[in-house]
């Protein structure tokens, strides 16, 4: 894994452990956790980044490390996708800059205000897909952009997704018309020990 500085200078080229992983949750976290060892301490500055599967992940907080001995440092580095910025930037009325305001509008207008807020501090944010619905009132009150987007999804009873800098408001569905078949057996999807059980003994209401 190659890690670069904010100025695109290569800082580190390291082989990560098998315990490294990417965490991506609908309406939730999207980050990359890298675990690796190095013979010396190399401080990664805030803003350092790497690219994985075509997406850029940036270091927003100092990395954690543990010195096993003077020639063995173990690191755990969590890098965030672009959406992390929405958690530190406030959601403002783009007309007058207020932090507390009500807005009665269709989904696309609420979503456009989110994108405009992100582009006030950054560039390249755009709207992906968006559901169509009647106007709804949402009261924003000193919310961060992330929380404002969550309010939109809750109010319109749907979900949101951020891919890179493209934001969509609507149900997150993939391969709906071409589902992936799974069955038991080697190479068929399910691992040994997977099963199904009832959550309770309560009979359904007729």
CSV table of C-alpha atoms in Angstrom, one decimal:
chain,number,residue,atom,x,y,z
A,1,UNK,CA,0.0,0.0,0.0
A,2,UNK,CA,1.4,3.4,-1.0
A,3,UNK,CA,0.7,6.3,1.2
A,4,UNK,CA,1.2,9.9,0.0
A,5,UNK,CA,1.4,13.3,1.6
A,6,UNK,CA,-1.1,16.0,0.9
A,7,UNK,CA,1.4,17.3,-1.7
A,8,UNK,CA,1.5,13.9,-3.5
A,9,UNK,CA,4.9,13.0,-2.2
A,10,UNK,CA,5.3,9.2,-1.5
A,11,UNK,CA,5.7,8.8,2.3
A,12,UNK,CA,5.5,5.0,2.7
A,13,UNK,CA,5.2,1.9,0.6
A,14,UNK,CA,4.3,-0.9,3.0
A,15,UNK,CA,2.8,-4.4,2.9
A,16,UNK,CA,-0.2,-4.4,5.2
A,17,UNK,CA,-1.3,-7.3,7.4
A,18,UNK,CA,-4.2,-9.7,6.4
A,19,UNK,CA,-6.2,-8.2,9.3
A,20,UNK,CA,-6.5,-4.9,7.4
A,21,UNK,CA,-10.0,-4.2,6.1
A,22,UNK,CA,-12.4,-1.7,4.6
A,23,UNK,CA,-15.6,-0.8,6.4
A,24,UNK,CA,-18.5,0.5,4.4
A,25,UNK,CA,-22.0,0.9,5.9
A,26,UNK,CA,-25.2,2.2,4.3
A,27,UNK,CA,-25.8,5.7,5.9
A,28,UNK,CA,-22.7,5.1,8.1
A,29,UNK,CA,-19.0,4.7,8.2
A,30,UNK,CA,-16.8,4.4,5.1
A,31,UNK,CA,-13.1,3.9,6.0
A,32,UNK,CA,-10.0,1.9,5.4
A,33,UNK,CA,-8.1,0.4,8.4
A,34,UNK,CA,-4.5,-0.5,7.6
A,35,UNK,CA,-2.4,-2.7,10.0
A,36,UNK,CA,1.3,-3.1,9.4
A,37,UNK,CA,4.7,-3.3,11.1
A,38,UNK,CA,7.8,-1.2,10.4
A,39,UNK,CA,11.4,-1.3,11.6
A,40,UNK,CA,11.3,2.4,12.5
A,41,UNK,CA,8.7,5.0,13.5
A,42,UNK,CA,7.4,7.0,10.5
A,43,UNK,CA,4.9,9.7,11.5
A,44,UNK,CA,2.1,10.1,8.9
A,45,UNK,CA,0.8,13.7,8.9
A,46,UNK,CA,-2.8,14.6,8.9
A,47,UNK,CA,-4.0,14.7,5.3
A,48,UNK,CA,-1.9,11.8,4.1
A,49,UNK,CA,-3.8,9.6,1.7
A,50,UNK,CA,-3.9,6.3,-0.2
A,51,UNK,CA,-6.0,5.0,-3.0
A,52,UNK,CA,-7.8,1.6,-2.8
A,53,UNK,CA,-10.1,0.2,-5.5
A,54,UNK,CA,-10.3,3.5,-7.2
A,55,UNK,CA,-11.3,5.5,-4.0
A,56,UNK,CA,-9.2,7.9,-2.1
A,57,UNK,CA,-8.9,7.6,1.7
A,58,UNK,CA,-7.4,10.3,3.9
A,59,UNK,CA,-5.9,10.3,7.3
A,60,UNK,CA,-8.1,12.6,9.5
A,61,UNK,CA,-6.7,11.6,12.9
A,62,UNK,CA,-3.2,10.6,14.1
A,63,UNK,CA,-2.4,7.0,13.6
A,64,UNK,CA,-2.1,4.6,16.6
A,65,UNK,CA,1.1,2.7,17.0
A,66,UNK,CA,2.7,0.4,19.5
A,67,UNK,CA,6.5,-0.2,19.9
A,68,UNK,CA,7.2,-3.9,20.5
A,69,UNK,CA,10.9,-3.1,20.7
A,70,UNK,CA,13.3,-0.6,19.2
A,71,UNK,CA,13.2,-2.2,15.7
A,72,UNK,CA,9.5,-3.2,15.6
A,73,UNK,CA,6.6,-0.7,15.5
A,74,UNK,CA,3.1,-1.9,15.0
A,75,UNK,CA,0.7,0.5,13.4
A,76,UNK,CA,-3.1,0.8,13.0
A,77,UNK,CA,-4.0,3.6,10.6
A,78,UNK,CA,-7.7,4.4,9.8
A,79,UNK,CA,-8.2,6.5,6.7
A,80,UNK,CA,-11.6,8.1,5.9
A,81,UNK,CA,-13.4,8.5,2.6
A,82,UNK,CA,-14.4,11.9,1.3
A,83,UNK,CA,-17.6,11.8,3.3
A,84,UNK,CA,-15.7,12.3,6.6
A,85,UNK,CA,-15.6,16.0,5.8
A,86,UNK,CA,-19.4,16.2,6.2
A,87,UNK,CA,-19.0,15.3,9.9
A,88,UNK,CA,-16.9,18.4,10.6
A,89,UNK,CA,-18.5,21.1,8.4
A,90,UNK,CA,-21.7,22.9,9.6
A,91,UNK,CA,-24.8,22.9,7.5
A,92,UNK,CA,-25.8,26.4,6.6
A,93,UNK,CA,-28.6,28.1,4.7
A,94,UNK,CA,-26.9,28.9,1.4
A,95,UNK,CA,-28.9,32.1,1.0
A,96,UNK,CA,-28.2,33.9,4.2
A,97,UNK,CA,-25.7,31.7,6.0
A,98,UNK,CA,-28.0,30.8,9.0
A,99,UNK,CA,-27.3,27.7,11.0
A,100,UNK,CA,-30.8,27.4,12.4
A,101,UNK,CA,-33.6,27.5,9.8
A,102,UNK,CA,-36.6,25.5,8.5
A,103,UNK,CA,-36.8,24.4,4.9
A,104,UNK,CA,-39.9,23.2,3.1
A,105,UNK,CA,-38.8,21.7,-0.2
A,106,UNK,CA,-38.7,18.6,-2.4
A,107,UNK,CA,-35.9,16.0,-1.8
A,108,UNK,CA,-33.8,17.2,-4.7
A,109,UNK,CA,-33.8,20.8,-3.2
A,110,UNK,CA,-32.7,19.5,0.2
A,111,UNK,CA,-30.0,17.4,-1.4
A,112,UNK,CA,-28.8,20.3,-3.5
A,113,UNK,CA,-28.4,22.4,-0.4
A,114,UNK,CA,-26.2,19.6,1.1
A,115,UNK,CA,-24.0,19.5,-2.1
A,116,UNK,CA,-23.8,23.3,-2.1
A,117,UNK,CA,-22.6,23.3,1.5
A,118,UNK,CA,-19.9,20.8,0.7
A,119,UNK,CA,-18.7,22.8,-2.3
A,120,UNK,CA,-18.4,25.9,-0.1
A,121,UNK,CA,-15.3,24.4,1.4
A,122,UNK,CA,-14.3,21.8,-1.2
A,123,UNK,CA,-14.8,21.2,-5.0
A,124,UNK,CA,-16.3,18.4,-7.1
A,125,UNK,CA,-19.3,17.5,-5.0
A,126,UNK,CA,-22.4,16.5,-7.1
A,127,UNK,CA,-25.8,14.9,-7.0
A,128,UNK,CA,-26.2,11.3,-8.0
A,129,UNK,CA,-29.7,9.8,-7.9
A,130,UNK,CA,-32.5,11.3,-5.9
A,131,UNK,CA,-36.1,10.2,-5.1
A,132,UNK,CA,-39.1,12.3,-6.1
A,133,UNK,CA,-41.6,13.2,-3.4
A,134,UNK,CA,-43.8,16.1,-2.3
A,135,UNK,CA,-42.3,19.0,-0.3
A,136,UNK,CA,-41.4,18.2,3.3
A,137,UNK,CA,-40.4,20.5,6.2
A,138,UNK,CA,-37.1,19.8,7.8
A,139,UNK,CA,-35.8,22.1,10.6
A,140,UNK,CA,-32.0,22.4,10.6
A,141,UNK,CA,-30.5,23.5,13.9
A,142,UNK,CA,-26.7,23.9,14.0
A,143,UNK,CA,-26.4,20.5,12.4
A,144,UNK,CA,-23.2,19.2,10.8
A,145,UNK,CA,-23.7,18.3,7.1
A,146,UNK,CA,-23.6,14.6,7.9
A,147,UNK,CA,-26.5,15.0,10.4
A,148,UNK,CA,-28.4,17.2,8.0
A,149,UNK,CA,-28.2,14.4,5.3
A,150,UNK,CA,-29.4,11.9,7.9
A,151,UNK,CA,-32.4,14.1,8.6
A,152,UNK,CA,-33.3,14.2,4.9
A,153,UNK,CA,-33.2,10.4,4.7
A,154,UNK,CA,-35.3,10.0,7.8
A,155,UNK,CA,-37.9,12.6,6.8
A,156,UNK,CA,-38.3,11.0,3.3
A,157,UNK,CA,-38.1,7.5,4.8
A,158,UNK,CA,-35.2,6.4,2.6
A,159,UNK,CA,-31.4,6.0,2.6
A,160,UNK,CA,-28.4,7.9,1.3
A,161,UNK,CA,-25.1,6.9,-0.2
A,162,UNK,CA,-21.9,8.8,-0.9
A,163,UNK,CA,-19.6,7.4,-3.5
A,164,UNK,CA,-16.5,9.5,-3.9
A,165,UNK,CA,-18.0,13.0,-3.9
A,166,UNK,CA,-21.3,12.0,-5.6
A,167,UNK,CA,-24.3,12.0,-3.2
A,168,UNK,CA,-27.5,10.1,-3.7
A,169,UNK,CA,-30.8,10.1,-1.8
A,170,UNK,CA,-32.8,6.9,-2.2
A,171,UNK,CA,-32.8,3.2,-1.4
A,172,UNK,CA,-29.3,1.7,-1.9
A,173,UNK,CA,-29.8,-1.4,-4.0
A,174,UNK,CA,-27.3,-3.3,-6.2
A,175,UNK,CA,-27.8,-6.3,-8.6
A,176,UNK,CA,-31.6,-6.1,-8.0
A,177,UNK,CA,-32.3,-7.7,-11.4
A,178,UNK,CA,-29.3,-10.0,-11.2
A,179,UNK,CA,-29.1,-11.4,-7.6
A,180,UNK,CA,-26.1,-13.4,-6.6
A,181,UNK,CA,-27.1,-17.0,-5.9
A,182,UNK,CA,-25.7,-18.5,-2.7
A,183,UNK,CA,-25.7,-22.1,-1.5
A,184,UNK,CA,-23.8,-24.4,0.8
A,185,UNK,CA,-20.6,-26.0,-0.4
A,186,UNK,CA,-17.1,-25.0,-1.4
A,187,UNK,CA,-17.0,-21.9,-3.5
A,188,UNK,CA,-20.7,-21.3,-3.4
A,189,UNK,CA,-20.9,-18.5,-0.8
A,190,UNK,CA,-21.9,-19.8,2.6
A,191,UNK,CA,-19.4,-21.0,5.1
A,192,UNK,CA,-19.8,-24.1,7.2
A,193,UNK,CA,-21.8,-23.5,10.3
A,194,UNK,CA,-24.2,-20.9,8.8
A,195,UNK,CA,-27.8,-21.6,9.6
A,196,UNK,CA,-31.2,-20.2,10.2
A,197,UNK,CA,-33.3,-20.1,13.4
A,198,UNK,CA,-36.4,-18.4,14.7
A,199,UNK,CA,-35.9,-15.1,16.6
A,200,UNK,CA,-38.7,-16.0,19.0
A,201,UNK,CA,-41.4,-18.6,19.6
A,202,UNK,CA,-44.2,-16.1,19.1
A,203,UNK,CA,-46.7,-17.1,16.5
A,204,UNK,CA,-47.5,-14.6,13.8
A,205,UNK,CA,-50.8,-12.7,14.1
A,206,UNK,CA,-53.4,-13.8,11.5
